Amino acid sequence: MSLVREDILAVLAKDFSHKRALGRRALCKVLIELSLKVETSETILDLGCGSGRLLIPLAKLYPHKKFVGVDLSEEMLISLRDNVVGEGLTNVEVIKADFDNGWTEKLSSIKFDLVIFFQSIHFVGDLPRLVNRVKTILSDKGSMIIASTNHEQFYGLPYCRSLEKVLKRELSRTPDEPVIVRAFTDGGFSLINRVILTVKKQFTPSTLEMWTQSRPFSVLAYLTNVEFKKWQKNFHERVSGREVVIDRMVILTFGLVG
């Protein structure tokens, strides 16, 4: 039986790591998009799983399927292990490994029906090598889903224009969509599906201050206090009373050719 939006929202509503409504809303869209693929898979690998913001809800939604999470950060994995225990999950395996060095060897002989790369493609140093490694651990009809911020459109958001130089410097490591598609098609994959997800928010005077203080932009760490105040003022002037796109993500699904 297919999961519906209410099933996913019910899980996220109780989830320990998604207290903010925005985080739940954005993640819900991704989970709904992934649910059909997960339903037809028995073994699922989450590369760059972090503390489990995607892995934990999926494992709770599909308790009879096997999930494996791989990440290099010990701090993230400690949090993930604690969350797995706290949720009483028995279908999750956690592995510490580097995407660029020997991670496939730690997976034993497991073949995966689905590999998910959620907001972590920028940590890959050698994309063609990753493509070849993924091919070795996919089942015959396996597929890979990459979800990443679409930065070309991201730059166009009104509140980001004052941060464009900083954004480009911080995000320059992330491969653009054409680079990702070319690496996988050159490596023997075909692009099966492409979906753009957007999250919009209506900004009112009461929410502006809270938003600009708590927005999880890693790029803001690169700003001085004076620069941040200028950005905050610019943000207030541009979005007050408006509904704007605050997150735009591209989800690419690849399958092996032949």
PDB file of C-alpha atoms in Angstrom:
ATOM      1  CA  MET A   1       0.000   0.000   0.000  1.00  0.00           C
ATOM      2  CA  SER A   2       1.376   3.395  -0.975  1.00  0.00           C
ATOM      3  CA  LEU A   3       2.107   5.913   1.714  1.00  0.00           C
ATOM      4  CA  VAL A   4       0.192   9.167   1.466  1.00  0.00           C
ATOM      5  CA  ARG A   5       1.219  12.661   2.478  1.00  0.00           C
ATOM      6  CA  GLU A   6      -0.543  12.318   5.848  1.00  0.00           C
ATOM      7  CA  ASP A   7       1.519   9.216   6.705  1.00  0.00           C
ATOM      8  CA  ILE A   8       4.752  11.092   6.115  1.00  0.00           C
ATOM      9  CA  LEU A   9       3.588  14.181   8.000  1.00  0.00           C
ATOM     10  CA  ALA A  10       2.563  12.008  10.941  1.00  0.00           C
ATOM     11  CA  VAL A  11       6.090  10.607  11.197  1.00  0.00           C
ATOM     12  CA  LEU A  12       7.751  13.995  10.805  1.00  0.00           C
ATOM     13  CA  ALA A  13       5.442  15.619  13.331  1.00  0.00           C
ATOM     14  CA  LYS A  14       6.908  13.337  16.013  1.00  0.00           C
ATOM     15  CA  ASP A  15      10.468  13.402  14.749  1.00  0.00           C
ATOM     16  CA  PHE A  16      13.137  14.690  17.143  1.00  0.00           C
ATOM     17  CA  SER A  17      15.267  16.389  14.467  1.00  0.00           C
ATOM     18  CA  HIS A  18      12.648  18.453  12.630  1.00  0.00           C
ATOM     19  CA  LYS A  19      11.119  20.862  15.098  1.00  0.00           C
ATOM     20  CA  ARG A  20      10.850  23.800  12.698  1.00  0.00           C
ATOM     21  CA  ALA A  21       7.792  23.817  10.444  1.00  0.00           C
ATOM     22  CA  LEU A  22       9.892  24.850   7.471  1.00  0.00           C
ATOM     23  CA  GLY A  23      12.246  21.903   7.915  1.00  0.00           C
ATOM     24  CA  ARG A  24       9.321  19.501   8.095  1.00  0.00           C
ATOM     25  CA  ARG A  25       7.663  21.026   5.048  1.00  0.00           C
ATOM     26  CA  ALA A  26      10.734  20.852   2.836  1.00  0.00           C
ATOM     27  CA  LEU A  27      11.647  17.347   3.981  1.00  0.00           C
ATOM     28  CA  CYS A  28       8.074  16.180   3.506  1.00  0.00           C
ATOM     29  CA  LYS A  29       8.222  17.151  -0.169  1.00  0.00           C
ATOM     30  CA  VAL A  30      11.428  15.175  -0.641  1.00  0.00           C
ATOM     31  CA  LEU A  31      10.049  12.131   1.200  1.00  0.00           C
ATOM     32  CA  ILE A  32       6.873  12.123  -0.862  1.00  0.00           C
ATOM     33  CA  GLU A  33       8.959  12.236  -4.019  1.00  0.00           C
ATOM     34  CA  LEU A  34      11.152   9.358  -2.783  1.00  0.00           C
ATOM     35  CA  SER A  35       8.400   7.166  -1.327  1.00  0.00           C
ATOM     36  CA  LEU A  36       7.495   5.326  -4.539  1.00  0.00           C
ATOM     37  CA  LYS A  37      11.137   4.424  -5.203  1.00  0.00           C
ATOM     38  CA  VAL A  38      11.672   3.269  -1.636  1.00  0.00           C
ATOM     39  CA  GLU A  39       8.515   1.146  -1.740  1.00  0.00           C
ATOM     40  CA  THR A  40       9.871  -0.841  -4.686  1.00  0.00           C
ATOM     41  CA  SER A  41      13.309  -1.284  -3.068  1.00  0.00           C
ATOM     42  CA  GLU A  42      14.420  -3.704  -0.363  1.00  0.00           C
ATOM     43  CA  THR A  43      17.892  -2.320   0.358  1.00  0.00           C
ATOM     44  CA  ILE A  44      18.493   1.436   0.545  1.00  0.00           C
ATOM     45  CA  LEU A  45      21.818   3.247   0.970  1.00  0.00           C
ATOM     46  CA  ASP A  46      21.965   6.856   2.185  1.00  0.00           C
ATOM     47  CA  LEU A  47      25.339   8.377   1.261  1.00  0.00           C
ATOM     48  CA  GLY A  48      26.205  11.391   3.402  1.00  0.00           C
ATOM     49  CA  CYS A  49      23.450  10.480   5.837  1.00  0.00           C
ATOM     50  CA  GLY A  50      24.543  12.906   8.564  1.00  0.00           C
ATOM     51  CA  SER A  51      22.483  12.568  11.727  1.00  0.00           C
ATOM     52  CA  GLY A  52      19.680  10.901   9.784  1.00  0.00           C
ATOM     53  CA  ARG A  53      17.303  13.697   8.805  1.00  0.00           C
ATOM     54  CA  LEU A  54      16.253  11.634   5.774  1.00  0.00           C
ATOM     55  CA  LEU A  55      17.299   8.148   6.885  1.00  0.00           C
ATOM     56  CA  ILE A  56      15.399   8.084  10.181  1.00  0.00           C
ATOM     57  CA  PRO A  57      11.971   9.063   8.785  1.00  0.00           C
ATOM     58  CA  LEU A  58      12.361   6.603   5.892  1.00  0.00           C
ATOM     59  CA  ALA A  59      13.387   3.769   8.216  1.00  0.00           C
ATOM     60  CA  LYS A  60      10.363   4.507  10.408  1.00  0.00           C
ATOM     61  CA  LEU A  61       8.031   4.575   7.418  1.00  0.00           C
ATOM     62  CA  TYR A  62       9.421   1.296   6.046  1.00  0.00           C
ATOM     63  CA  PRO A  63      10.392  -0.872   9.057  1.00  0.00           C
ATOM     64  CA  HIS A  64      10.723  -4.076   6.995  1.00  0.00           C
ATOM     65  CA  LYS A  65      13.322  -2.686   4.584  1.00  0.00           C
ATOM     66  CA  LYS A  66      17.081  -2.533   5.176  1.00  0.00           C
ATOM     67  CA  PHE A  67      18.724   0.899   5.380  1.00  0.00           C
ATOM     68  CA  VAL A  68      22.440   1.687   5.503  1.00  0.00           C
ATOM     69  CA  GLY A  69      23.788   5.145   6.297  1.00  0.00           C
ATOM     70  CA  VAL A  70      27.332   6.195   5.361  1.00  0.00           C
ATOM     71  CA  ASP A  71      29.041   9.364   6.562  1.00  0.00           C
ATOM     72  CA  LEU A  72      32.564  10.491   7.446  1.00  0.00           C
ATOM     73  CA  SER A  73      31.673  12.725  10.389  1.00  0.00           C
ATOM     74  CA  GLU A  74      31.939  10.827  13.671  1.00  0.00           C
ATOM     75  CA  GLU A  75      29.954  13.563  15.418  1.00  0.00           C
ATOM     76  CA  MET A  76      27.076  13.124  12.969  1.00  0.00           C
ATOM     77  CA  LEU A  77      27.209   9.345  13.262  1.00  0.00           C
ATOM     78  CA  ILE A  78      27.134   9.451  17.060  1.00  0.00           C
ATOM     79  CA  SER A  79      23.963  11.508  16.783  1.00  0.00           C
ATOM     80  CA  LEU A  80      22.555   9.090  14.199  1.00  0.00           C
ATOM     81  CA  ARG A  81      23.287   6.035  16.356  1.00  0.00           C
ATOM     82  CA  ASP A  82      21.630   7.707  19.339  1.00  0.00           C
ATOM     83  CA  ASN A  83      18.606   8.521  17.198  1.00  0.00           C
ATOM     84  CA  VAL A  84      18.384   4.963  15.873  1.00  0.00           C
ATOM     85  CA  VAL A  85      18.427   3.583  19.417  1.00  0.00           C
ATOM     86  CA  GLY A  86      16.014   6.241  20.646  1.00  0.00           C
ATOM     87  CA  GLU A  87      13.532   5.392  17.915  1.00  0.00           C
ATOM     88  CA  GLY A  88      13.908   1.649  18.519  1.00  0.00           C
ATOM     89  CA  LEU A  89      14.890   0.989  14.906  1.00  0.00           C
ATOM     90  CA  THR A  90      16.368  -2.391  14.035  1.00  0.00           C
ATOM     91  CA  ASN A  91      16.573  -1.921  10.261  1.00  0.00           C
ATOM     92  CA  VAL A  92      19.385   0.652  10.135  1.00  0.00           C
ATOM     93  CA  GLU A  93      23.132  -0.017   9.815  1.00  0.00           C
ATOM     94  CA  VAL A  94      25.593   2.845  10.310  1.00  0.00           C
ATOM     95  CA  ILE A  95      29.013   2.948   8.612  1.00  0.00           C
ATOM     96  CA  LYS A  96      31.801   5.520   8.886  1.00  0.00           C
ATOM     97  CA  ALA A  97      33.569   5.983   5.553  1.00  0.00           C
ATOM     98  CA  ASP A  98      35.014   8.549   3.143  1.00  0.00           C
ATOM     99  CA  PHE A  99      33.286   8.941  -0.237  1.00  0.00           C
ATOM    100  CA  ASP A 100      36.669   9.238  -1.926  1.00  0.00           C
ATOM    101  CA  ASN A 101      38.447   6.361  -0.223  1.00  0.00           C
ATOM    102  CA  GLY A 102      37.271   2.795   0.245  1.00  0.00           C
ATOM    103  CA  TRP A 103      33.663   3.237   1.280  1.00  0.00           C
ATOM    104  CA  THR A 104      32.399   0.459  -0.990  1.00  0.00           C
ATOM    105  CA  GLU A 105      34.725  -2.070   0.668  1.00  0.00           C
ATOM    106  CA  LYS A 106      32.941  -1.491   3.977  1.00  0.00           C
ATOM    107  CA  LEU A 107      29.595  -2.536   2.522  1.00  0.00           C
ATOM    108  CA  SER A 108      30.576  -6.219   2.296  1.00  0.00           C
ATOM    109  CA  SER A 109      28.662  -7.904  -0.514  1.00  0.00           C
ATOM    110  CA  ILE A 110      25.430  -5.943  -0.158  1.00  0.00           C
ATOM    111  CA  LYS A 111      23.733  -4.924  -3.397  1.00  0.00           C
ATOM    112  CA  PHE A 112      21.433  -1.929  -3.121  1.00  0.00           C
ATOM    113  CA  ASP A 113      18.190  -1.330  -4.971  1.00  0.00           C
ATOM    114  CA  LEU A 114      18.350   2.387  -4.232  1.00  0.00           C
ATOM    115  CA  VAL A 115      21.186   4.795  -3.421  1.00  0.00           C
ATOM    116  CA  ILE A 116      20.265   8.253  -2.132  1.00  0.00           C
ATOM    117  CA  PHE A 117      22.547  11.290  -2.148  1.00  0.00           C
ATOM    118  CA  PHE A 118      20.683  14.016  -0.250  1.00  0.00           C
ATOM    119  CA  GLN A 119      22.371  17.434  -0.107  1.00  0.00           C
ATOM    120  CA  SER A 120      25.869  15.924   0.094  1.00  0.00           C
ATOM    121  CA  ILE A 121      27.176  15.806  -3.483  1.00  0.00           C
ATOM    122  CA  HIS A 122      29.456  18.769  -2.703  1.00  0.00           C
ATOM    123  CA  PHE A 123      31.542  16.548  -0.415  1.00  0.00           C
ATOM    124  CA  VAL A 124      32.624  14.356  -3.340  1.00  0.00           C
ATOM    125  CA  GLY A 125      36.140  15.128  -4.553  1.00  0.00           C
ATOM    126  CA  ASP A 126      36.102  12.841  -7.606  1.00  0.00           C
ATOM    127  CA  LEU A 127      32.636  12.583  -9.143  1.00  0.00           C
ATOM    128  CA  PRO A 128      33.489  10.145 -11.998  1.00  0.00           C
ATOM    129  CA  ARG A 129      35.118   7.827  -9.466  1.00  0.00           C
ATOM    130  CA  LEU A 130      31.998   7.964  -7.299  1.00  0.00           C
ATOM    131  CA  VAL A 131      29.868   7.043 -10.322  1.00  0.00           C
ATOM    132  CA  ASN A 132      32.004   3.958 -10.975  1.00  0.00           C
ATOM    133  CA  ARG A 133      31.858   2.944  -7.304  1.00  0.00           C
ATOM    134  CA  VAL A 134      28.077   3.280  -7.188  1.00  0.00           C
ATOM    135  CA  LYS A 135      27.792   0.939 -10.188  1.00  0.00           C
ATOM    136  CA  THR A 136      29.555  -1.810  -8.231  1.00  0.00           C
ATOM    137  CA  ILE A 137      27.066  -1.789  -5.354  1.00  0.00           C
ATOM    138  CA  LEU A 138      23.791  -1.357  -7.269  1.00  0.00           C
ATOM    139  CA  SER A 139      21.518  -4.297  -7.971  1.00  0.00           C
ATOM    140  CA  ASP A 140      20.697  -5.074 -11.607  1.00  0.00           C
ATOM    141  CA  LYS A 141      17.659  -2.812 -11.616  1.00  0.00           C
ATOM    142  CA  GLY A 142      18.970  -0.407  -9.014  1.00  0.00           C
ATOM    143  CA  SER A 143      18.800   3.362  -9.254  1.00  0.00           C
ATOM    144  CA  MET A 144      20.392   6.411  -7.676  1.00  0.00           C
ATOM    145  CA  ILE A 145      18.645   9.584  -6.592  1.00  0.00           C
ATOM    146  CA  ILE A 146      20.542  12.841  -6.096  1.00  0.00           C
ATOM    147  CA  ALA A 147      18.830  15.767  -4.378  1.00  0.00           C
ATOM    148  CA  SER A 148      20.702  19.057  -4.395  1.00  0.00           C
ATOM    149  CA  THR A 149      19.995  22.766  -4.267  1.00  0.00           C
ATOM    150  CA  ASN A 150      19.680  24.199  -7.746  1.00  0.00           C
ATOM    151  CA  HIS A 151      22.141  27.059  -7.320  1.00  0.00           C
ATOM    152  CA  GLU A 152      21.662  28.649 -10.740  1.00  0.00           C
ATOM    153  CA  GLN A 153      18.115  29.551  -9.766  1.00  0.00           C
ATOM    154  CA  PHE A 154      19.033  30.016  -6.113  1.00  0.00           C
ATOM    155  CA  TYR A 155      21.151  33.070  -6.985  1.00  0.00           C
ATOM    156  CA  GLY A 156      18.103  34.796  -8.448  1.00  0.00           C
ATOM    157  CA  LEU A 157      16.132  34.952  -5.207  1.00  0.00           C
ATOM    158  CA  PRO A 158      15.673  38.585  -4.180  1.00  0.00           C
ATOM    159  CA  TYR A 159      17.149  38.299  -0.704  1.00  0.00           C
ATOM    160  CA  CYS A 160      20.280  36.540  -1.993  1.00  0.00           C
ATOM    161  CA  ARG A 161      21.468  39.238  -4.361  1.00  0.00           C
ATOM    162  CA  SER A 162      23.317  41.127  -1.646  1.00  0.00           C
ATOM    163  CA  LEU A 163      25.111  37.882  -0.788  1.00  0.00           C
ATOM    164  CA  GLU A 164      25.832  36.722  -4.321  1.00  0.00           C
ATOM    165  CA  LYS A 165      29.627  36.963  -4.108  1.00  0.00           C
ATOM    166  CA  VAL A 166      29.702  35.187  -0.759  1.00  0.00           C
ATOM    167  CA  LEU A 167      27.297  32.529  -1.997  1.00  0.00           C
ATOM    168  CA  LYS A 168      29.338  31.850  -5.095  1.00  0.00           C
ATOM    169  CA  ARG A 169      32.517  31.510  -3.052  1.00  0.00           C
ATOM    170  CA  GLU A 170      30.931  29.151  -0.529  1.00  0.00           C
ATOM    171  CA  LEU A 171      28.926  27.102  -3.022  1.00  0.00           C
ATOM    172  CA  SER A 172      31.507  26.894  -5.786  1.00  0.00           C
ATOM    173  CA  ARG A 173      32.387  23.353  -4.657  1.00  0.00           C
ATOM    174  CA  THR A 174      28.917  22.070  -5.503  1.00  0.00           C
ATOM    175  CA  PRO A 175      28.668  20.652  -9.047  1.00  0.00           C
ATOM    176  CA  ASP A 176      26.008  22.303 -11.186  1.00  0.00           C
ATOM    177  CA  GLU A 177      23.218  20.078 -12.463  1.00  0.00           C
ATOM    178  CA  PRO A 178      24.706  19.670 -15.999  1.00  0.00           C
ATOM    179  CA  VAL A 179      28.008  18.497 -14.465  1.00  0.00           C
ATOM    180  CA  ILE A 180      26.228  15.868 -12.358  1.00  0.00           C
ATOM    181  CA  VAL A 181      24.140  14.644 -15.292  1.00  0.00           C
ATOM    182  CA  ARG A 182      27.176  14.417 -17.580  1.00  0.00           C
ATOM    183  CA  ALA A 183      29.226  12.489 -15.005  1.00  0.00           C
ATOM    184  CA  PHE A 184      26.503   9.866 -14.588  1.00  0.00           C
ATOM    185  CA  THR A 185      25.567   9.530 -18.258  1.00  0.00           C
ATOM    186  CA  ASP A 186      29.247   9.235 -19.201  1.00  0.00           C
ATOM    187  CA  GLY A 187      29.557   6.549 -16.511  1.00  0.00           C
ATOM    188  CA  GLY A 188      26.833   4.309 -17.909  1.00  0.00           C
ATOM    189  CA  PHE A 189      23.681   5.720 -16.311  1.00  0.00           C
ATOM    190  CA  SER A 190      20.596   7.226 -17.897  1.00  0.00           C
ATOM    191  CA  LEU A 191      18.574  10.095 -16.448  1.00  0.00           C
ATOM    192  CA  ILE A 192      15.177   8.596 -15.607  1.00  0.00           C
ATOM    193  CA  ASN A 193      13.456  11.522 -13.943  1.00  0.00           C
ATOM    194  CA  ARG A 194      13.995  15.164 -12.996  1.00  0.00           C
ATOM    195  CA  VAL A 195      11.857  17.016 -10.468  1.00  0.00           C
ATOM    196  CA  ILE A 196      12.129  20.554  -9.123  1.00  0.00           C
ATOM    197  CA  LEU A 197      10.745  21.090  -5.621  1.00  0.00           C
ATOM    198  CA  THR A 198      10.117  24.547  -4.201  1.00  0.00           C
ATOM    199  CA  VAL A 199       9.160  25.741  -0.738  1.00  0.00           C
ATOM    200  CA  LYS A 200       7.546  29.164  -0.383  1.00  0.00           C
ATOM    201  CA  LYS A 201       7.036  31.277   2.712  1.00  0.00           C
ATOM    202  CA  GLN A 202       4.914  34.348   3.359  1.00  0.00           C
ATOM    203  CA  PHE A 203       7.022  36.844   5.310  1.00  0.00           C
ATOM    204  CA  THR A 204       5.204  39.024   7.811  1.00  0.00           C
ATOM    205  CA  PRO A 205       6.764  41.586  10.179  1.00  0.00           C
ATOM    206  CA  SER A 206       6.402  39.143  13.084  1.00  0.00           C
ATOM    207  CA  THR A 207       8.377  36.381  11.332  1.00  0.00           C
ATOM    208  CA  LEU A 208      11.125  38.438   9.687  1.00  0.00           C
ATOM    209  CA  GLU A 209      13.321  38.956  12.734  1.00  0.00           C
ATOM    210  CA  MET A 210      13.136  35.317  13.815  1.00  0.00           C
ATOM    211  CA  TRP A 211      13.877  34.137  10.272  1.00  0.00           C
ATOM    212  CA  THR A 212      16.959  36.289   9.721  1.00  0.00           C
ATOM    213  CA  GLN A 213      18.410  35.279  13.081  1.00  0.00           C
ATOM    214  CA  SER A 214      17.833  31.541  12.693  1.00  0.00           C
ATOM    215  CA  ARG A 215      18.095  30.865   8.944  1.00  0.00           C
ATOM    216  CA  PRO A 216      20.573  27.956   8.591  1.00  0.00           C
ATOM    217  CA  PHE A 217      22.719  29.574   5.892  1.00  0.00           C
ATOM    218  CA  SER A 218      26.276  28.347   6.301  1.00  0.00           C
ATOM    219  CA  VAL A 219      27.347  31.325   4.184  1.00  0.00           C
ATOM    220  CA  LEU A 220      26.304  33.743   6.919  1.00  0.00           C
ATOM    221  CA  ALA A 221      29.239  32.502   8.965  1.00  0.00           C
ATOM    222  CA  TYR A 222      31.475  34.169   6.383  1.00  0.00           C
ATOM    223  CA  LEU A 223      29.986  37.618   7.029  1.00  0.00           C
ATOM    224  CA  THR A 224      31.271  40.169   9.503  1.00  0.00           C
ATOM    225  CA  ASN A 225      28.771  41.658  11.937  1.00  0.00           C
ATOM    226  CA  VAL A 226      28.494  44.802   9.802  1.00  0.00           C
ATOM    227  CA  GLU A 227      27.955  42.749   6.639  1.00  0.00           C
ATOM    228  CA  PHE A 228      25.309  40.657   8.364  1.00  0.00           C
ATOM    229  CA  LYS A 229      23.422  43.756   9.522  1.00  0.00           C
ATOM    230  CA  LYS A 230      23.462  45.078   5.948  1.00  0.00           C
ATOM    231  CA  TRP A 231      22.182  41.741   4.658  1.00  0.00           C
ATOM    232  CA  GLN A 232      19.473  41.634   7.314  1.00  0.00           C
ATOM    233  CA  LYS A 233      18.291  45.152   6.425  1.00  0.00           C
ATOM    234  CA  ASN A 234      18.302  44.273   2.725  1.00  0.00           C
ATOM    235  CA  PHE A 235      16.354  41.097   3.453  1.00  0.00           C
ATOM    236  CA  HIS A 236      13.702  42.968   5.451  1.00  0.00           C
ATOM    237  CA  GLU A 237      13.231  45.569   2.741  1.00  0.00           C
ATOM    238  CA  ARG A 238      12.905  43.042  -0.073  1.00  0.00           C
ATOM    239  CA  VAL A 239      10.653  40.349   1.367  1.00  0.00           C
ATOM    240  CA  SER A 240       8.421  42.057   3.946  1.00  0.00           C
ATOM    241  CA  GLY A 241       4.810  41.149   3.242  1.00  0.00           C
ATOM    242  CA  ARG A 242       5.708  38.940   0.279  1.00  0.00           C
ATOM    243  CA  GLU A 243       5.599  35.248  -0.478  1.00  0.00           C
ATOM    244  CA  VAL A 244       8.960  34.156  -1.825  1.00  0.00           C
ATOM    245  CA  VAL A 245      10.687  30.911  -2.703  1.00  0.00           C
ATOM    246  CA  ILE A 246      13.055  30.034   0.128  1.00  0.00           C
ATOM    247  CA  ASP A 247      14.168  26.599  -1.009  1.00  0.00           C
ATOM    248  CA  ARG A 248      14.472  25.171  -4.501  1.00  0.00           C
ATOM    249  CA  MET A 249      15.836  21.676  -4.966  1.00  0.00           C
ATOM    250  CA  VAL A 250      16.436  19.490  -7.996  1.00  0.00           C
ATOM    251  CA  ILE A 251      15.949  15.719  -7.638  1.00  0.00           C
ATOM    252  CA  LEU A 252      17.648  13.603 -10.305  1.00  0.00           C
ATOM    253  CA  THR A 253      16.978   9.870 -10.665  1.00  0.00           C
ATOM    254  CA  PHE A 254      19.513   7.757 -12.568  1.00  0.00           C
ATOM    255  CA  GLY A 255      19.333   4.126 -13.654  1.00  0.00           C
ATOM    256  CA  LEU A 256      21.935   1.849 -15.196  1.00  0.00           C
ATOM    257  CA  VAL A 257      21.846   1.658 -18.988  1.00  0.00           C
ATOM    258  CA  GLY A 258      20.966  -1.800 -20.247  1.00  0.00           C
TER     259      GLY A 258
END
